[in-house]
mmCIF file of C-alpha atoms and ligand atoms in Angstrom:
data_model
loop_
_atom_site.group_PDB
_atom_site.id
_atom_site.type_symbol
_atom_site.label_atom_id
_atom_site.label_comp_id
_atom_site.label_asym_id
_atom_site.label_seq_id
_atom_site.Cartn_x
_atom_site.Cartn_y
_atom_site.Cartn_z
ATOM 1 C CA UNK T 1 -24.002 -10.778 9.572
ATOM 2 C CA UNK T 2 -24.129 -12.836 12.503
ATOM 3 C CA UNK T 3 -23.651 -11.807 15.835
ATOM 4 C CA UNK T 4 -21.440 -15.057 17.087
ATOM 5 C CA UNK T 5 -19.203 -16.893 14.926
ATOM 6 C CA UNK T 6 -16.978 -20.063 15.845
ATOM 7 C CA UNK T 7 -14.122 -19.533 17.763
ATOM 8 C CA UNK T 8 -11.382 -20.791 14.795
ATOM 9 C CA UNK T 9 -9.370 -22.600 17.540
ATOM 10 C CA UNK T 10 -11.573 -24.415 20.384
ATOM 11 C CA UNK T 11 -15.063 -23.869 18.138
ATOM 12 C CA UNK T 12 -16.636 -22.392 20.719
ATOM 13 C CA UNK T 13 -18.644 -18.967 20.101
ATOM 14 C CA UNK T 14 -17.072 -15.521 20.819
ATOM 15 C CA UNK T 15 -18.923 -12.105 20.222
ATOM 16 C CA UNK T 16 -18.727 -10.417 17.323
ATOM 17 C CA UNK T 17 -17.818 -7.205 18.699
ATOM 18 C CA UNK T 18 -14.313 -8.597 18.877
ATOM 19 C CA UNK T 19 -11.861 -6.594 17.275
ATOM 20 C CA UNK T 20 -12.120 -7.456 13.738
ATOM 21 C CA UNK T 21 -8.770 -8.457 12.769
ATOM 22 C CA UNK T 22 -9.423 -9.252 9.363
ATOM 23 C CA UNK T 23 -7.062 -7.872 6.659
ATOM 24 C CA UNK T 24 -7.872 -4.462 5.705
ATOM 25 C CA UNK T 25 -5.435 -3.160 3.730
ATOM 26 C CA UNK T 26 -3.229 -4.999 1.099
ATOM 27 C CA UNK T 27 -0.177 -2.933 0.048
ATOM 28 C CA UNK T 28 1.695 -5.403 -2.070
ATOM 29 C CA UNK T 29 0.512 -6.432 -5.185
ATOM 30 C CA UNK T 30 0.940 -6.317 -9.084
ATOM 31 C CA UNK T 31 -2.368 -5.563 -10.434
ATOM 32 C CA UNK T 32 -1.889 -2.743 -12.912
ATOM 33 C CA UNK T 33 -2.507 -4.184 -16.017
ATOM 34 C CA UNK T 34 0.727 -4.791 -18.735
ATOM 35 C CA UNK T 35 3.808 -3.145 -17.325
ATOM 36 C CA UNK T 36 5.674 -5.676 -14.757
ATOM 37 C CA UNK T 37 5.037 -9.312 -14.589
ATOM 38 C CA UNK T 38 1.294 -9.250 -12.712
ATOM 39 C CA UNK T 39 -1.700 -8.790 -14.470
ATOM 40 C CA UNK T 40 -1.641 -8.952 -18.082
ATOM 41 C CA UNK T 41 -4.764 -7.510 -18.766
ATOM 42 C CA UNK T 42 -7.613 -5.267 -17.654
ATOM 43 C CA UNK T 43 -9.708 -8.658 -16.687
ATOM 44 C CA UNK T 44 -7.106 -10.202 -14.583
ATOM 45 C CA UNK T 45 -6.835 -7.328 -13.004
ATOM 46 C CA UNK T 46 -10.763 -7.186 -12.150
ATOM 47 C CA UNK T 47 -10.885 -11.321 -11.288
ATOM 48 C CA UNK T 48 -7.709 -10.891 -9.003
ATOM 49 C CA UNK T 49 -9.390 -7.189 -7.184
ATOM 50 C CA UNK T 50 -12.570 -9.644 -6.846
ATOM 51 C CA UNK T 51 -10.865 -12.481 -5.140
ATOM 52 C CA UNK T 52 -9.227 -9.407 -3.122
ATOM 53 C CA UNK T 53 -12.748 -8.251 -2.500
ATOM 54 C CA UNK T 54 -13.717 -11.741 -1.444
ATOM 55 C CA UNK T 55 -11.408 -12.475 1.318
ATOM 56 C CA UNK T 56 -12.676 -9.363 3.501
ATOM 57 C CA UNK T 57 -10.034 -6.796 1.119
ATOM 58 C CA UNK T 58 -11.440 -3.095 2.036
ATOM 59 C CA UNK T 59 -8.478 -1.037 0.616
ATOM 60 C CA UNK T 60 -5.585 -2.177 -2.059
ATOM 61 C CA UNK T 61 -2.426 0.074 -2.662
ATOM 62 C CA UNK T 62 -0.747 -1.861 -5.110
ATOM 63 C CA UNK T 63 2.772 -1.838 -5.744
ATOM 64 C CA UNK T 64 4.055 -2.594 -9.521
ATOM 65 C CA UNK T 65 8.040 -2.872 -9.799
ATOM 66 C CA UNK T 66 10.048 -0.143 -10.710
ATOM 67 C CA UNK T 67 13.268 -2.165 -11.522
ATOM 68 C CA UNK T 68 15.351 -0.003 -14.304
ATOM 69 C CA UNK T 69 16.433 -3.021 -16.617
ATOM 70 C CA UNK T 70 13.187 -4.345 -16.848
ATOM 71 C CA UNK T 71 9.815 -2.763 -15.522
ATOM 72 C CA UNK T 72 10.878 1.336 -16.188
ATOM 73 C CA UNK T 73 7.898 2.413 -15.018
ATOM 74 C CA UNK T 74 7.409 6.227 -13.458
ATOM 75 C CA UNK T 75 4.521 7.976 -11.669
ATOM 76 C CA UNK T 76 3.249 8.725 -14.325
ATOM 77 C CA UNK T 77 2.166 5.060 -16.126
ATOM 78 C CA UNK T 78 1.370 3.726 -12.681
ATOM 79 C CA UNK T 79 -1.354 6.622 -12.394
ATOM 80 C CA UNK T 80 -2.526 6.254 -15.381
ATOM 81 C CA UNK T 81 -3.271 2.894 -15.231
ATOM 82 C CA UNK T 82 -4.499 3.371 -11.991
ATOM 83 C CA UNK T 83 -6.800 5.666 -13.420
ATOM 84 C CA UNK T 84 -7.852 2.830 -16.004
ATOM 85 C CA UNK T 85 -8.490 -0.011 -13.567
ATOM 86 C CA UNK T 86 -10.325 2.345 -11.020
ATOM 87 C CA UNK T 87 -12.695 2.981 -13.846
ATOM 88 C CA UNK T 88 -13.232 -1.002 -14.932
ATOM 89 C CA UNK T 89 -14.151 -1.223 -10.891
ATOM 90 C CA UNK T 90 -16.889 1.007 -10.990
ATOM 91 C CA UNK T 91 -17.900 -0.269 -14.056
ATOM 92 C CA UNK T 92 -18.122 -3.728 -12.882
ATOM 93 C CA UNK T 93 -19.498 -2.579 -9.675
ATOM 94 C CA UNK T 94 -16.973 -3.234 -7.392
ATOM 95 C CA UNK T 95 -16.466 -1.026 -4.053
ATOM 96 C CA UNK T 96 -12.861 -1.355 -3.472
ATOM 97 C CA UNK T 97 -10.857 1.752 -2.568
ATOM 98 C CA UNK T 98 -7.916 1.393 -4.818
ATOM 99 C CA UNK T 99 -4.487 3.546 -4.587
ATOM 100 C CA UNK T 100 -0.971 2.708 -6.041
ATOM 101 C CA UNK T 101 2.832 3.565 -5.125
ATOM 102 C CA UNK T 102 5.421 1.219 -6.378
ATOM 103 C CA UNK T 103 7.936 -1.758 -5.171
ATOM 104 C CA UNK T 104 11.342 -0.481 -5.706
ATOM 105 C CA UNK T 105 14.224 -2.496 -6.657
ATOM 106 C CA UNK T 106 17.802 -1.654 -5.201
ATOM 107 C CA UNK T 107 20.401 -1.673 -7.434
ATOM 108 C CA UNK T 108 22.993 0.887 -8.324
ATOM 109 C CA UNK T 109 20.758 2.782 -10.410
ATOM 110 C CA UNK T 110 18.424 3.638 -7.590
ATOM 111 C CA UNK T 111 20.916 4.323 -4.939
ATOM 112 C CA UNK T 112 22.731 7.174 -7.486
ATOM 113 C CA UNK T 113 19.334 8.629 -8.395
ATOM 114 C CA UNK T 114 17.087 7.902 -5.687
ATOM 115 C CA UNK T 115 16.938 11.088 -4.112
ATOM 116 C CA UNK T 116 16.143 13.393 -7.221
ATOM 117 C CA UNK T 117 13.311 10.934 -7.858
ATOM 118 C CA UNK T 118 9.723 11.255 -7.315
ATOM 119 C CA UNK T 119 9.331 8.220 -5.069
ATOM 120 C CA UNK T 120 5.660 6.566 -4.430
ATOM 121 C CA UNK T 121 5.008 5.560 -1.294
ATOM 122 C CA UNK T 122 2.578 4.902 0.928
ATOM 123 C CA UNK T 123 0.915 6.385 4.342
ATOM 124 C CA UNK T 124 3.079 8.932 3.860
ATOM 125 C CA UNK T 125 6.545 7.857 3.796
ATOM 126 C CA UNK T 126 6.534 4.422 3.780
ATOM 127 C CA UNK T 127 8.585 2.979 1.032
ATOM 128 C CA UNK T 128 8.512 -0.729 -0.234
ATOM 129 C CA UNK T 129 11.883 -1.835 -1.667
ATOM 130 C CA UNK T 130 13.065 -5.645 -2.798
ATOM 131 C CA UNK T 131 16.595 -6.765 -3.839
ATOM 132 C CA UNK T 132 17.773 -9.737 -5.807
ATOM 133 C CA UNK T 133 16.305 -12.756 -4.249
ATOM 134 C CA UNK T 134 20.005 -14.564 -4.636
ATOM 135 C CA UNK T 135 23.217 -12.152 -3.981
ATOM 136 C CA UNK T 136 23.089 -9.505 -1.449
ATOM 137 C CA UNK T 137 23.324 -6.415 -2.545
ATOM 138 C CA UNK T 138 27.185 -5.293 -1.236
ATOM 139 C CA UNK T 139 25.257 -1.741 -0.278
ATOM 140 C CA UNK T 140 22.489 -2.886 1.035
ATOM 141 C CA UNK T 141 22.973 -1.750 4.897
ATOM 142 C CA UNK T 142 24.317 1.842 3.100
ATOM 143 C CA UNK T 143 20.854 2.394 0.690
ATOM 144 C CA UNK T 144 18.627 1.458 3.558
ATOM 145 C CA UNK T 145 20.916 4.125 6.359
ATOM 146 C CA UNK T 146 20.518 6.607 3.217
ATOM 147 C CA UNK T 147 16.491 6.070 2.388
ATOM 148 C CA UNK T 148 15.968 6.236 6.448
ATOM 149 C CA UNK T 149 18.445 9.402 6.865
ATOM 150 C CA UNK T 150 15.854 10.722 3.820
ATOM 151 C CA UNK T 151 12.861 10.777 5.806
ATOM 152 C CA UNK T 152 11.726 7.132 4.279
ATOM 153 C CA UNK T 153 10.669 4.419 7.178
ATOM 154 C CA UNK T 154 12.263 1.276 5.117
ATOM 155 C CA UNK T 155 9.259 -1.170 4.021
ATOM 156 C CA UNK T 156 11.314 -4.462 2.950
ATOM 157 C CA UNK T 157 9.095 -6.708 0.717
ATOM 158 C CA UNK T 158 9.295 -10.498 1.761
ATOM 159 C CA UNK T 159 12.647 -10.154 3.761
ATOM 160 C CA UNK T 160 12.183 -14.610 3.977
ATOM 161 C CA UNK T 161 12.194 -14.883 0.247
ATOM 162 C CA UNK T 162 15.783 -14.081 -0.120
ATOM 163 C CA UNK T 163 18.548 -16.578 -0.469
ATOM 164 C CA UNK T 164 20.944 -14.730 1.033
ATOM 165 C CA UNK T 165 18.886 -14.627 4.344
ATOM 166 C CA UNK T 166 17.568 -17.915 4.702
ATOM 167 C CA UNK T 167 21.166 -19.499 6.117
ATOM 168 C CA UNK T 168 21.569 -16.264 8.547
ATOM 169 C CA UNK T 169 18.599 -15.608 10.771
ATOM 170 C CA UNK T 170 20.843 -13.324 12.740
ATOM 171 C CA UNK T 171 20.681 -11.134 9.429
ATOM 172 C CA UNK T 172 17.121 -11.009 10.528
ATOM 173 C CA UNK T 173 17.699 -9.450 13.378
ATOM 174 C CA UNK T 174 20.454 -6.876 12.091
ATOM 175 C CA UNK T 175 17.998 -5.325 9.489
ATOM 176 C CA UNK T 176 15.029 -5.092 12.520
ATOM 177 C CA UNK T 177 17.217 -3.856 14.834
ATOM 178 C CA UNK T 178 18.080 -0.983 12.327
ATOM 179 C CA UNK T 179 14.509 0.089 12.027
ATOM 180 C CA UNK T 180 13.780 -1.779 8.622
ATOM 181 C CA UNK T 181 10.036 -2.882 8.350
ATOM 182 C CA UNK T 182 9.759 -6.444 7.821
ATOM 183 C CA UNK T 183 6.800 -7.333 4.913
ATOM 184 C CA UNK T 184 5.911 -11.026 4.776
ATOM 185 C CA UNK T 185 4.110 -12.650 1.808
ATOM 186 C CA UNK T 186 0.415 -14.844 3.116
ATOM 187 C CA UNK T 187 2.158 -16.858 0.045
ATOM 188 C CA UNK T 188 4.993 -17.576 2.066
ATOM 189 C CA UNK T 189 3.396 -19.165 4.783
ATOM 190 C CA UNK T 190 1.872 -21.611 3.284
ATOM 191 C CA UNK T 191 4.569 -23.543 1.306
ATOM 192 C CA UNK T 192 3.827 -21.843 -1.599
ATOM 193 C CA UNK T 193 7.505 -20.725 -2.470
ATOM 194 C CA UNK T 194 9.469 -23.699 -0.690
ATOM 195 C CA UNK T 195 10.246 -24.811 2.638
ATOM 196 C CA UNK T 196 12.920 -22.878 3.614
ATOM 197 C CA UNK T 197 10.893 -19.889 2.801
ATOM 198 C CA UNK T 198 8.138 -21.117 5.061
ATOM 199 C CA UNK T 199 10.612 -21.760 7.552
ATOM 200 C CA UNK T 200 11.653 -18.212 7.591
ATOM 201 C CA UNK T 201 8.364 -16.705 7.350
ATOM 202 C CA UNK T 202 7.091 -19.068 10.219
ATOM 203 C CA UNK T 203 10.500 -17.609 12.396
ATOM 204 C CA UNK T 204 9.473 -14.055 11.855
ATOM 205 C CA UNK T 205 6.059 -14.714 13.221
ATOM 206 C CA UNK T 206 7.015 -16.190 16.281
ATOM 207 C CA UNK T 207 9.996 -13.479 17.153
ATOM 208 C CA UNK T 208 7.420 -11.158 16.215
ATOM 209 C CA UNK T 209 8.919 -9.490 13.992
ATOM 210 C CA UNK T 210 6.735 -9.164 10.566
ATOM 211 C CA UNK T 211 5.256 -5.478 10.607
ATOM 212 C CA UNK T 212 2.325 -5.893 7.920
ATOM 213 C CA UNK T 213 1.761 -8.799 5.229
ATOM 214 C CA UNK T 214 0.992 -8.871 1.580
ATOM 215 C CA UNK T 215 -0.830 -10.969 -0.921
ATOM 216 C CA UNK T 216 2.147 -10.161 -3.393
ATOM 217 C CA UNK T 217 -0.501 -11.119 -5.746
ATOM 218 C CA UNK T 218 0.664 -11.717 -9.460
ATOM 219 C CA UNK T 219 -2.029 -13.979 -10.592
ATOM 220 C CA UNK T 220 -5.678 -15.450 -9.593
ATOM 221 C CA UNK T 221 -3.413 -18.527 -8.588
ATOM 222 C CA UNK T 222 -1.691 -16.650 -5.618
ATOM 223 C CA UNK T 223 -5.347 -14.953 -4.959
ATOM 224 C CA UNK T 224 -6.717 -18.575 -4.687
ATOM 225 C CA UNK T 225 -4.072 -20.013 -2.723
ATOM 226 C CA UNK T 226 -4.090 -16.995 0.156
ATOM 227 C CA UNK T 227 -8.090 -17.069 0.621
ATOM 228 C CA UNK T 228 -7.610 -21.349 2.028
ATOM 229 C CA UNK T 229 -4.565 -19.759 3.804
ATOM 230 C CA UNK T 230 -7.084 -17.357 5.556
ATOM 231 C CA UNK T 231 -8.959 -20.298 6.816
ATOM 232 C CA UNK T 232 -5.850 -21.412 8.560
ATOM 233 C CA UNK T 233 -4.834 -20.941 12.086
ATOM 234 C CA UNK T 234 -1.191 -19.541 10.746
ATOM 235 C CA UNK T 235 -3.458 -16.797 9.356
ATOM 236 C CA UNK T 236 -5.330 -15.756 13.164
ATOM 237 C CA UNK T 237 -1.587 -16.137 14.581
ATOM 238 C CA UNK T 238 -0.729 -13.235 12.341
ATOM 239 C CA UNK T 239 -3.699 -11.288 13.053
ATOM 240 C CA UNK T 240 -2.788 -11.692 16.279
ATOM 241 C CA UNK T 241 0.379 -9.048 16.110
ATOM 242 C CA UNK T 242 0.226 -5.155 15.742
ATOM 243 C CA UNK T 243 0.509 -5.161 12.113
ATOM 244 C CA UNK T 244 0.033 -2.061 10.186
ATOM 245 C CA UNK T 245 -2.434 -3.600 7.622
ATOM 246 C CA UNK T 246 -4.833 -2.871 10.191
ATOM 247 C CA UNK T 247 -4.218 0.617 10.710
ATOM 248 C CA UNK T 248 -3.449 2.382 7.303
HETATM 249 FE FE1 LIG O 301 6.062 -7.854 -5.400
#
């Protein structure tokens, strides 16, 4: 590796003993082969944990849905598939580390059985949870008090993809204020969903208030698109908070 490298905004050289604040650790993504709408198949999972690989990727802990209606998966299938992709890495020779927990979606089913549930999480007791990207939820502020009075600290996946934010930034602020972790998608960033949603994601970064990001990675698409996003200067202003991808 070199010892300088170009400065990404003024091209002049800095030292590479910098702190490296490439992305470590990607905790959102769907790359457990056949049971929610990511990978279909052992070898999209491998091309998508390559492009992962490619991009600077040292650890994944991917997050398949667990929505009730349609992706019933438990513990048990995601660790067992777990178990199969972790094999097809070392088979293929790829030196990833590789965990999974789950992205949980609220609806009534999971607030009335949440807590008899054995819920996957991450660094401990970090737990990623979505919603329905158009209607808020009517208990939303009641499922996150309950998951935080738990013992969970509140991991909200893409808080700028949903509708029912995007006209009410000051909902922003309500949720962080509460202690809710905002997770940002690289996708969103850079168009990828719409405008609005780039809008949004682009306001959380400057009020500082996106606590780690995710590749949210479906397909070798959304892989593609985030490693020209890393090239970007969006991507250093994001390396440039306290985000937890660096230190889990
Ligand atoms: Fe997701």
């Amino acid at each position: 590796m070199n010892l300088r490298f170009l400065n990404f905004f003024n091209g002049k050289p800095k030292l590479a003993s910098e702190p490296d604040r490439s992305h470590w650790v990607d905790f959102h993504s769907h790359l457990l082969p056949g049971i929610d709408d990511g990978c279909k198949t052992i070898e999209d999972s491998i091309e998508n944990i390559r492009e992962l690989q490619y991009q600077g990727v040292k650890r994944i802990i991917t997050t398949p849905h667990i929505f009730k209606e349609l992706y019933p998966n438990t513990p048990e299938i995601i660790r067992e598939k777990l178990i199969h992709v972790k094999t097809a890495l070392i088979q293929n020779n790829i030196s990833i580390e590789m965990e999974a927990a789950a992205e949980y979606y609220l609806d009534e089913w999971f607030c009335q059985n949440f807590q008899t549930m054995d819920l996957l999480t991450f660094k401990g007791n970090h737990l990623l949870v979505e919603t329905n990207y158009m209607d808020r939820p009517h208990f939303l502020e009641q499922i996150f008090f309950d998951l935080q009075t738990s013992g969970y600290k509140v991991v909200f996946a893409h808080p700028e993809r949903y509708n029912y934010l995007l006209n009410n930034y000051d909902a922003f602020h309500k949720l962080y204020d509460n202690g809710i972790l905002f997770q940002c998608n690289l996708l969103s960033f850079t168009g990828y969903y719409s405008p609005q949603i780039k809008k949004a994601a682009h306001y959380l970064l400057k009020n500082k208030m996106i606590s780690m990001v995710g590749s949210d990675i479906h397909r070798i698409n959304h892989a593609r698109v985030i490693t020209e996003f890393k090239k970007t200067k969006d991507y250093q202003a994001l390396m440039k908070l306290n985000l937890l991808n660096n230190s889990l």
